[in-house]
CSV table of C-alpha atoms (C1' of nucleotides) in Angstrom, one decimal:
chain,number,residue,atom,x,y,z
K,1,MET,CA,138.8,81.9,89.8
K,2,ARG,CA,137.5,79.4,92.4
K,3,LYS,CA,134.3,80.7,94.2
K,4,SER,CA,133.3,80.4,97.9
K,5,ARG,CA,130.9,77.7,98.9
K,6,ALA,CA,128.1,80.3,99.4
K,7,GLU,CA,128.7,81.7,95.9
K,8,THR,CA,128.8,78.2,94.4
K,9,ALA,CA,125.5,77.3,96.0
K,10,GLU,CA,124.0,80.5,94.8
K,11,THR,CA,125.2,79.9,91.3
K,12,ARG,CA,123.7,76.5,91.2
K,13,LYS,CA,120.4,77.9,92.4
K,14,ARG,CA,120.5,80.6,89.7
K,15,ILE,CA,121.1,78.0,87.0
K,16,LEU,CA,118.1,76.1,88.2
K,17,GLU,CA,115.9,79.1,88.3
K,18,VAL,CA,116.9,80.2,84.8
K,19,ALA,CA,116.5,76.7,83.4
K,20,SER,CA,113.1,76.2,85.1
K,21,LYS,CA,111.7,79.3,83.5
K,22,ALA,CA,113.3,78.7,80.1
K,23,PHE,CA,112.0,75.1,80.0
K,24,ARG,CA,108.4,76.3,80.6
K,25,LYS,CA,108.7,79.2,78.2
K,26,GLN,CA,110.5,77.6,75.2
K,27,GLY,CA,110.2,73.9,75.9
K,28,ILE,CA,112.7,71.4,77.4
K,29,GLU,CA,114.3,70.2,74.1
K,30,ALA,CA,114.4,73.7,72.6
K,31,THR,CA,116.4,75.1,75.5
K,32,GLY,CA,120.1,74.6,75.3
K,33,VAL,CA,122.7,74.4,78.1
K,34,GLN,CA,124.6,77.2,76.5
K,35,GLN,CA,121.7,79.5,76.5
K,36,ILE,CA,120.8,78.7,80.1
K,37,MET,CA,124.4,79.4,81.2
K,38,ALA,CA,124.5,82.6,79.3
K,39,THR,CA,121.3,83.9,80.9
K,40,ALA,CA,122.7,83.0,84.3
K,41,GLY,CA,125.7,85.1,83.4
K,42,LEU,CA,128.2,82.3,82.9
K,43,THR,CA,129.9,80.4,80.1
K,44,HIS,CA,128.7,76.9,79.2
K,45,GLY,CA,131.8,75.0,80.3
K,46,GLY,CA,131.1,75.5,83.9
K,47,PHE,CA,127.7,73.8,83.7
K,48,TYR,CA,129.2,70.4,84.5
K,49,ARG,CA,130.7,71.6,87.8
K,50,HIS,CA,127.0,71.8,89.0
K,51,PHE,CA,125.2,69.1,87.1
K,52,ASP,CA,126.1,65.7,85.6
K,53,SER,CA,124.0,66.2,82.5
K,54,LYS,CA,121.2,68.2,81.0
K,55,GLU,CA,118.9,65.4,81.9
K,56,GLN,CA,119.7,65.8,85.6
K,57,LEU,CA,119.1,69.6,85.3
K,58,VAL,CA,115.7,68.9,83.7
K,59,ALA,CA,114.6,66.6,86.6
K,60,GLU,CA,115.7,69.1,89.2
K,61,ALA,CA,114.1,72.0,87.4
K,62,ILE,CA,110.8,70.3,87.1
K,63,ALA,CA,111.0,69.3,90.8
K,64,CYS,CA,112.2,72.5,92.3
K,65,SER,CA,110.4,75.3,90.4
K,66,PRO,CA,111.1,77.8,93.1
K,67,LYS,CA,107.6,79.3,93.4
K,68,ASN,CA,105.3,76.8,91.8
K,69,PHE,CA,101.9,75.3,91.8
K,70,VAL,CA,102.9,72.4,94.1
K,71,THR,CA,104.2,74.6,97.0
K,72,ASP,CA,101.3,77.1,96.5
K,73,SER,CA,98.8,74.2,96.8
K,74,GLU,CA,100.5,72.8,99.9
K,75,ALA,CA,100.7,76.2,101.5
K,76,ALA,CA,97.0,76.8,100.7
K,77,ALA,CA,96.0,73.4,102.2
K,78,GLU,CA,97.3,74.6,105.5
K,79,LYS,CA,95.6,78.0,105.3
K,80,GLY,CA,92.2,76.5,104.5
K,81,GLU,CA,89.5,76.3,101.8
K,82,GLU,CA,89.4,79.9,100.9
K,83,ALA,CA,93.1,79.9,100.1
K,84,MET,CA,92.9,76.7,98.2
K,85,ARG,CA,90.1,77.8,96.1
K,86,LYS,CA,92.0,81.0,95.2
K,87,VAL,CA,95.1,79.0,94.0
K,88,PHE,CA,92.9,76.8,91.8
K,89,MET,CA,90.8,79.7,90.5
K,90,ASP,CA,93.9,81.7,89.7
K,91,TYR,CA,95.1,78.8,87.5
K,92,VAL,CA,92.5,79.4,84.9
K,93,THR,CA,92.9,83.1,84.3
K,94,PRO,CA,94.3,85.0,81.4
K,95,ALA,CA,97.1,86.3,83.6
K,96,TYR,CA,98.2,82.8,84.6
K,97,ARG,CA,97.9,81.6,81.0
K,98,ASP,CA,100.2,84.4,79.8
K,99,ASP,CA,102.7,84.0,82.6
K,100,VAL,CA,104.0,80.7,81.2
K,101,GLU,CA,107.5,80.9,82.6
K,102,VAL,CA,106.4,80.8,86.3
K,103,SER,CA,103.3,78.6,85.8
K,104,CYS,CA,102.6,74.9,86.4
K,105,PRO,CA,105.2,72.7,84.5
K,106,LEU,CA,102.6,69.9,84.1
K,107,ALA,CA,100.7,72.2,81.8
K,108,ALA,CA,103.7,74.0,80.3
K,109,ASN,CA,105.6,70.9,79.5
K,110,GLY,CA,102.8,68.2,79.5
K,111,SER,CA,103.4,66.3,76.3
K,112,GLU,CA,107.2,66.7,76.6
K,113,LEU,CA,107.1,65.1,80.0
K,114,VAL,CA,105.4,62.1,78.6
K,115,ARG,CA,108.5,61.3,76.6
K,116,ALA,CA,111.0,62.3,79.3
K,117,ASN,CA,113.2,59.8,81.0
K,118,GLU,CA,112.3,57.7,84.1
K,119,ASN,CA,113.8,60.2,86.5
K,120,VAL,CA,111.9,63.2,85.1
K,121,ARG,CA,108.6,61.4,84.8
K,122,HIS,CA,108.9,60.3,88.4
K,123,VAL,CA,109.5,63.8,89.6
K,124,ALA,CA,106.5,65.0,87.6
K,125,THR,CA,104.3,62.2,88.9
K,126,ASP,CA,105.3,63.2,92.4
K,127,ALA,CA,104.3,66.8,91.7
K,128,PHE,CA,100.9,65.7,90.4
K,129,GLN,CA,100.3,63.5,93.4
K,130,ARG,CA,101.2,66.2,95.9
K,131,ILE,CA,98.7,68.7,94.3
K,132,ILE,CA,96.0,66.0,94.2
K,133,ASN,CA,96.5,65.2,97.9
K,134,ALA,CA,96.7,68.8,99.0
K,135,ALA,CA,93.4,69.7,97.2
K,136,ALA,CA,91.4,66.5,98.0
K,137,PRO,CA,90.1,67.6,101.5
K,138,PHE,CA,88.4,70.6,99.9
K,139,MET,CA,86.5,68.8,97.2
K,140,GLY,CA,83.3,68.3,99.3
K,141,SER,CA,83.1,64.6,98.6
K,142,ARG,CA,81.8,62.0,101.1
K,143,ASN,CA,84.9,59.9,101.6
K,144,GLU,CA,88.6,60.1,100.9
K,145,ASP,CA,88.6,58.0,97.8
K,146,GLU,CA,85.9,60.1,96.2
K,147,SER,CA,87.8,63.3,97.2
K,148,ILE,CA,90.9,62.1,95.5
K,149,ASN,CA,88.9,61.2,92.4
K,150,ALA,CA,87.3,64.7,92.4
K,151,SER,CA,90.7,66.2,92.8
K,152,ILE,CA,92.1,64.2,89.9
K,153,SER,CA,89.2,65.1,87.7
K,154,VAL,CA,89.3,68.9,88.3
K,155,LEU,CA,93.1,69.1,88.1
K,156,THR,CA,93.4,67.1,84.8
K,157,ASN,CA,90.7,69.4,83.5
K,158,MET,CA,92.6,72.5,84.5
K,159,ILE,CA,95.9,71.2,82.9
K,160,GLY,CA,94.1,70.3,79.7
K,161,ALA,CA,92.2,73.6,79.5
K,162,LEU,CA,95.3,75.7,80.2
K,163,THR,CA,97.3,73.9,77.5
K,164,ILE,CA,94.5,74.3,74.9
K,165,ALA,CA,93.9,77.9,76.0
K,166,ARG,CA,97.5,78.6,75.2
K,167,MET,CA,97.4,76.7,71.9
K,168,VAL,CA,94.4,78.2,70.2
K,169,ASP,CA,95.0,81.2,68.0
K,170,ASP,CA,91.6,82.7,68.6
K,171,PRO,CA,91.7,85.0,71.7
K,172,ALA,CA,87.9,84.8,72.3
K,173,LEU,CA,88.0,81.0,72.2
K,174,SER,CA,90.9,81.0,74.6
K,175,GLU,CA,89.1,83.2,77.1
K,176,ARG,CA,86.0,81.0,76.8
K,177,ILE,CA,88.0,77.9,77.6
K,178,LEU,CA,89.3,79.5,80.7
K,179,SER,CA,85.9,80.8,81.9
K,180,VAL,CA,84.2,77.5,81.3
K,181,THR,CA,86.9,75.7,83.3
K,182,LYS,CA,86.8,78.3,86.0
K,183,LYS,CA,83.1,77.6,86.5
K,184,ARG,CA,83.9,73.9,86.8
K,185,VAL,CA,86.6,74.6,89.4
K,186,ALA,CA,84.2,76.7,91.4
K,187,GLU,CA,81.5,74.0,91.3
K,188,THR,CA,84.0,71.4,92.5
K,189,PHE,CA,84.6,73.2,95.7
K,190,LYS,CA,81.9,72.4,98.2
K,191,ALA,CA,81.1,75.9,99.5
K,192,LYS,CA,78.8,78.2,97.6
K,193,ILE,CA,80.6,79.9,94.7
K,194,PRO,CA,81.7,83.5,95.4
K,195,GLN,CA,82.5,86.1,92.7
N,1,MET,CA,114.2,57.9,38.1
N,2,ARG,CA,111.2,60.2,37.6
N,3,LYS,CA,107.9,58.6,39.0
N,4,SER,CA,104.4,58.8,37.6
N,5,ARG,CA,101.9,61.3,38.9
N,6,ALA,CA,100.0,58.5,40.8
N,7,GLU,CA,103.2,57.3,42.4
N,8,THR,CA,104.3,60.8,43.3
N,9,ALA,CA,100.9,61.5,45.0
N,10,GLU,CA,101.2,58.2,46.9
N,11,THR,CA,104.7,59.0,48.1
N,12,ARG,CA,103.6,62.3,49.4
N,13,LYS,CA,100.7,60.6,51.2
N,14,ARG,CA,103.1,58.0,52.7
N,15,ILE,CA,105.5,60.7,54.0
N,16,LEU,CA,102.6,62.4,55.7
N,17,GLU,CA,101.3,59.2,57.3
N,18,VAL,CA,104.8,58.3,58.6
N,19,ALA,CA,105.4,61.9,59.9
N,20,SER,CA,102.0,62.1,61.5
N,21,LYS,CA,102.6,58.9,63.5
N,22,ALA,CA,106.2,59.8,64.3
N,23,PHE,CA,105.3,63.3,65.6
N,24,ARG,CA,102.8,61.8,68.0
N,25,LYS,CA,105.0,59.0,69.2
N,26,GLN,CA,108.3,60.9,69.6
N,27,GLY,CA,107.3,64.5,69.5
N,28,ILE,CA,107.6,67.0,66.7
N,29,GLU,CA,111.1,68.5,67.5
N,30,ALA,CA,112.5,65.1,68.2
N,31,THR,CA,111.5,63.7,64.8
N,32,GLY,CA,113.9,64.4,62.0
N,33,VAL,CA,113.2,64.8,58.3
N,34,GLN,CA,115.9,62.2,57.6
N,35,GLN,CA,114.2,59.6,59.9
N,36,ILE,CA,110.8,60.2,58.4
N,37,MET,CA,112.1,59.7,54.9
N,38,ALA,CA,114.0,56.6,55.8
N,39,THR,CA,110.8,55.1,57.4
N,40,ALA,CA,108.9,56.0,54.2
N,41,GLY,CA,111.6,54.0,52.3
N,42,LEU,CA,113.3,57.1,50.7
N,43,THR,CA,116.4,59.1,51.1
N,44,HIS,CA,116.2,62.5,52.8
N,45,GLY,CA,117.1,64.6,49.7
N,46,GLY,CA,113.8,63.9,48.0
N,47,PHE,CA,111.8,65.4,50.8
N,48,TYR,CA,111.9,68.9,49.3
N,49,ARG,CA,110.2,67.7,46.1
N,50,HIS,CA,107.1,67.3,48.3
N,51,PHE,CA,107.3,69.9,51.0
N,52,ASP,CA,108.8,73.4,51.2
N,53,SER,CA,110.1,72.8,54.8
N,54,LYS,CA,109.7,70.7,57.9
N,55,GLU,CA,107.3,73.4,59.2
N,56,GLN,CA,104.9,72.8,56.3
N,57,LEU,CA,105.0,69.1,56.9
N,58,VAL,CA,104.2,69.6,60.6
N,59,ALA,CA,101.1,71.7,59.7
N,60,GLU,CA,99.9,69.2,57.2
N,61,ALA,CA,100.6,66.2,59.4
N,62,ILE,CA,98.6,67.8,62.3
N,63,ALA,CA,95.8,68.7,60.0
N,64,CYS,CA,95.6,65.4,58.0
N,65,SER,CA,96.2,62.6,60.5
N,66,PRO,CA,94.5,60.1,58.3
N,67,LYS,CA,92.4,58.3,60.8
N,68,ASN,CA,92.1,60.7,63.6
N,69,PHE,CA,89.8,62.0,66.4
N,70,VAL,CA,88.4,64.9,64.3
N,71,THR,CA,87.1,62.7,61.5
N,72,ASP,CA,85.9,60.1,64.0
N,73,SER,CA,83.9,62.7,65.9
N,74,GLU,CA,82.4,64.2,62.7
N,75,ALA,CA,81.4,60.7,61.5
N,76,ALA,CA,79.9,59.9,64.8
N,77,ALA,CA,78.0,63.1,64.9
N,78,GLU,CA,76.1,61.9,61.8
N,79,LYS,CA,75.5,58.5,63.2
N,80,GLY,CA,74.0,59.7,66.4
N,81,GLU,CA,74.5,59.9,70.1
N,82,GLU,CA,75.4,56.3,70.7
N,83,ALA,CA,78.3,56.6,68.2
N,84,MET,CA,79.5,59.9,69.6
N,85,ARG,CA,79.5,58.6,73.1
N,86,LYS,CA,81.5,55.6,72.0
N,87,VAL,CA,84.2,57.8,70.4
N,88,PHE,CA,84.5,59.9,73.5
N,89,MET,CA,84.5,56.9,75.9
N,90,ASP,CA,87.2,55.1,73.9
N,91,TYR,CA,89.4,58.2,74.2
N,92,VAL,CA,89.9,57.6,77.9
N,93,THR,CA,90.8,53.9,77.9
N,94,PRO,CA,94.2,52.2,78.4
N,95,ALA,CA,94.2,51.0,74.8
N,96,TYR,CA,93.9,54.5,73.5
N,97,ARG,CA,96.4,55.8,75.9
N,98,ASP,CA,99.0,53.3,74.8
N,99,ASP,CA,98.2,53.7,71.0
N,100,VAL,CA,99.9,57.1,71.0
N,101,GLU,CA,100.9,57.1,67.3
N,102,VAL,CA,97.4,57.0,66.0
N,103,SER,CA,95.8,59.0,68.8
N,104,CYS,CA,94.6,62.7,69.1
N,105,PRO,CA,97.5,65.1,68.3
N,106,LEU,CA,96.0,67.7,70.7
N,107,ALA,CA,96.9,65.4,73.6
N,108,ALA,CA,100.0,63.8,72.0
N,109,ASN,CA,101.6,67.1,71.1
N,110,GLY,CA,99.8,69.5,73.4
N,111,SER,CA,102.5,71.6,74.9
N,112,GLU,CA,104.6,71.4,71.7
N,113,LEU,CA,101.7,72.9,69.7
N,114,VAL,CA,101.6,75.9,72.1
N,115,ARG,CA,105.0,76.9,70.8
N,116,ALA,CA,104.5,76.0,67.2
N,117,ASN,CA,104.3,78.6,64.5
N,118,GLU,CA,101.1,80.5,63.4
N,119,ASN,CA,100.2,78.1,60.7
N,120,VAL,CA,100.4,75.0,62.9
N,121,ARG,CA,98.5,76.6,65.7
N,122,HIS,CA,95.8,77.6,63.3
N,123,VAL,CA,95.4,74.1,62.1
N,124,ALA,CA,95.3,72.7,65.6
N,125,THR,CA,92.7,75.3,66.7
N,126,ASP,CA,90.6,74.3,63.7
N,127,ALA,CA,90.8,70.6,64.8
N,128,PHE,CA,89.7,71.5,68.3
N,129,GLN,CA,86.8,73.6,67.1
N,130,ARG,CA,85.6,70.9,64.8
N,131,ILE,CA,85.5,68.3,67.6
N,132,ILE,CA,83.8,70.8,69.9
N,133,ASN,CA,81.1,71.5,67.3
N,134,ALA,CA,80.6,67.9,66.4
N,135,ALA,CA,80.1,66.9,70.0
N,136,ALA,CA,78.0,69.9,71.2
N,137,PRO,CA,74.6,68.6,70.1
N,138,PHE,CA,74.9,65.5,72.4
N,139,MET,CA,75.8,67.3,75.6
N,140,GLY,CA,72.3,67.5,76.8
N,141,SER,CA,72.4,71.2,77.6
N,142,ARG,CA,69.5,73.6,77.2
N,143,ASN,CA,70.8,75.9,74.5
N,144,GLU,CA,73.6,76.0,71.9
N,145,ASP,CA,75.9,78.2,73.9
N,146,GLU,CA,75.7,75.9,76.9
N,147,SER,CA,76.2,72.9,74.7
N,148,ILE,CA,79.4,74.4,73.3
N,149,ASN,CA,80.6,75.2,76.8
N,150,ALA,CA,79.9,71.6,78.0
N,151,SER,CA,81.7,70.3,75.0
N,152,ILE,CA,84.7,72.5,75.7
N,153,SER,CA,84.8,71.4,79.3
N,154,VAL,CA,84.7,67.7,78.7
N,155,LEU,CA,87.1,67.7,75.8
N,156,THR,CA,89.8,69.8,77.6
N,157,ASN,CA,89.3,67.4,80.5
N,158,MET,CA,89.9,64.4,78.3
N,159,ILE,CA,93.0,66.0,76.7
N,160,GLY,CA,94.5,66.8,80.1
N,161,ALA,CA,93.7,63.5,81.6
N,162,LEU,CA,95.1,61.5,78.6
N,163,THR,CA,98.3,63.5,78.8
N,164,ILE,CA,98.8,63.0,82.5
N,165,ALA,CA,97.8,59.4,82.3
N,166,ARG,CA,100.6,59.0,79.8
N,167,MET,CA,103.1,61.0,81.9
N,168,VAL,CA,102.7,59.4,85.4
N,169,ASP,CA,105.0,56.4,86.1
N,170,ASP,CA,102.5,54.7,88.4
N,171,PRO,CA,100.3,52.3,86.4
N,172,ALA,CA,97.6,52.3,89.1
N,173,LEU,CA,97.4,56.1,89.1
N,174,SER,CA,97.3,56.2,85.3
N,175,GLU,CA,94.3,53.8,85.3
N,176,ARG,CA,92.6,55.8,88.0
N,177,ILE,CA,92.9,59.0,86.0
N,178,LEU,CA,91.3,57.3,83.0
N,179,SER,CA,88.5,55.8,84.9
N,180,VAL,CA,87.7,59.0,86.7
N,181,THR,CA,87.6,60.9,83.4
N,182,LYS,CA,85.5,58.2,81.8
N,183,LYS,CA,82.9,58.7,84.5
N,184,ARG,CA,82.9,62.4,83.8
N,185,VAL,CA,82.5,61.8,80.0
N,186,ALA,CA,79.6,59.5,80.7
N,187,GLU,CA,77.9,62.0,83.0
N,188,THR,CA,78.2,64.7,80.4
N,189,PHE,CA,76.2,62.9,77.8
N,190,LYS,CA,72.6,63.4,78.6
N,191,ALA,CA,71.2,59.9,78.3
N,192,LYS,CA,71.5,57.4,81.2
N,193,ILE,CA,75.0,56.0,81.6
N,194,PRO,CA,75.5,52.5,80.3
N,195,GLN,CA,78.3,50.1,81.4
P,1,DT,C1',147.6,83.3,113.5
P,2,DG,C1',150.5,82.8,109.2
P,3,DT,C1',152.1,80.2,105.4
P,4,DA,C1',152.2,76.7,101.8
P,5,DC,C1',149.7,73.8,99.2
P,6,DA,C1',145.5,71.4,97.3
P,7,DT,C1',141.1,72.1,95.6
P,8,DC,C1',137.8,73.4,92.4
P,9,DA,C1',134.4,77.2,90.1
P,10,DG,C1',134.5,79.1,86.0
P,11,DT,C1',136.7,80.0,81.2
P,12,DG,C1',136.8,79.2,76.3
P,13,DA,C1',138.4,76.2,72.6
P,14,DA,C1',137.4,71.9,70.8
P,15,DC,C1',135.1,67.2,70.2
P,16,DG,C1',131.7,64.4,67.4
P,17,DC,C1',127.1,64.4,66.0
P,18,DG,C1',122.7,65.1,63.8
P,19,DC,C1',119.9,68.7,62.4
P,20,DG,C1',117.3,71.2,58.1
P,21,DT,C1',118.4,72.3,53.7
P,22,DT,C1',120.9,72.6,49.0
P,23,DC,C1',122.5,70.8,44.8
P,24,DA,C1',124.5,68.4,40.8
P,25,DC,C1',123.1,64.4,38.9
P,26,DT,C1',120.2,60.2,37.0
P,27,DG,C1',116.9,58.3,34.2
P,28,DA,C1',111.9,57.2,33.8
P,29,DT,C1',107.7,59.8,32.8
P,30,DG,C1',105.2,63.4,30.4
P,31,DT,C1',104.5,66.3,26.4
P,32,DA,C1',104.9,68.5,21.8
P,33,DC,C1',105.2,67.7,17.1
B,1,DT,C1',101.0,56.7,16.4
B,2,DG,C1',106.1,57.4,16.9
B,3,DT,C1',109.9,60.2,18.0
B,4,DA,C1',112.6,63.8,20.3
B,5,DC,C1',113.0,66.6,24.0
B,6,DA,C1',111.7,68.6,28.6
B,7,DT,C1',110.4,67.7,33.1
B,8,DC,C1',111.1,66.3,37.6
B,9,DA,C1',111.0,62.3,41.5
B,10,DG,C1',114.5,60.5,43.9
B,11,DT,C1',119.7,60.0,45.1
B,12,DG,C1',123.5,60.9,48.0
B,13,DA,C1',127.3,64.1,49.1
B,14,DA,C1',127.8,68.4,51.1
B,15,DC,C1',126.6,73.0,53.5
B,16,DG,C1',126.5,75.7,57.9
B,17,DC,C1',124.9,75.4,62.4
B,18,DG,C1',124.0,74.5,67.2
B,19,DC,C1',123.7,70.8,70.2
B,20,DG,C1',125.7,68.2,74.7
B,21,DT,C1',129.9,67.3,76.5
B,22,DT,C1',135.1,67.3,77.4
B,23,DC,C1',139.3,69.3,78.7
B,24,DA,C1',143.6,72.0,79.7
B,25,DC,C1',144.0,76.0,82.1
B,26,DT,C1',143.5,80.0,85.7
B,27,DG,C1',143.5,81.8,90.0
B,28,DA,C1',140.7,82.6,94.2
B,29,DT,C1',139.1,79.8,98.1
B,30,DG,C1',139.7,76.2,101.5
B,31,DT,C1',142.7,73.4,104.4
B,32,DA,C1',146.7,71.4,106.8
B,33,DC,C1',150.5,72.4,109.5
DNA sequence: TGTACATCAGTGAACGCGCGTTCACTGATGTAC
DNA sequence: TGTACATCAGTGAACGCGCGTTCACTGATGTAC
């Protein structure tokens, strides 16, 4: 039953993708190795051919969310201000709020990451730093230090707002939280606010 | 072994206090009924004389955190702007960040609350609403609608910032997140910024 | 290039463990007369 | 007010369950000659 190297690599990638989505949707603790493997079309025993432990999977899944906010931000940073603003504005929309399983893990797993092990926290810190750095040049501040500060301020606001918008059981309040935050994001970018 | 009514009420209160702290410190899922009861000086079997289920305990613990941010905010709202600003400013300090077990459950359990059941989410939403309403009059906005919006904006920012400040593994970055957010809180209050 | 052997991806049963919950029991408290 | 009985707070063993992890096994892939 041995698989070819290409197949093995693909299986590993599939496990990571499944885990990454499941962690965001159901939470890290609440998602079992068995369930991840079943969703990936495998039995649970094979898991340890690809990862040393669930902990290692968590760290890799948080780091390598295939299509995530970090890579989007960095790609947008190269494209320019218009692209960056779009990435940030899209973050505080009902569509993004409801699409938990492909959204930013910092918001989806925030309080769980606080209690995660050293390795996972380091990976999460790195993700945060990279977004901060990618966005800073577009914050319309006078110097680099202030730009980083502005970037920290608006991103922490977005993360908090998205989390609370998902938590509240009142749809009107949830939309209000998003629209208030969207306004703040728009104001943070230096150029005049479109839309 | 039956206890008097007064003792029973006190036991129930003690279980709630222990649970409330443990949930914030270790997370809701990660905290077991057995551990809570042991910390309260009891055996696990007696738990069900006080609560129908762990779920019910969670809802009550989130609602009734004995000395929490909600009651602080409402008390401050009666005392006036100076008191309210102090409560908000204290939220984004290293001391508050490190005192997880008595801090705001919206930050300590944010992403866990998103996935909690209807009852728990309702209780959490109510807590959020009450803080928003208590703080709104001090936001220095023209009308009530704008005041509520300003209140939502600054509070979601504080929750996100506190969560990320706890998550990052770089102490300098953590302090920076707090100080940036503190500045934003100060700017939100209408009066001139002291300190 | 063809063959023989070693490697290892994936299977599925089993491991110890702690979870939330139940339950028969104890004996002090509360209540009815 | 005093007594007899019912109530029930708390105990500790036990329940089924799913968790992360291990392991002997299978057989296709990779490698050495």
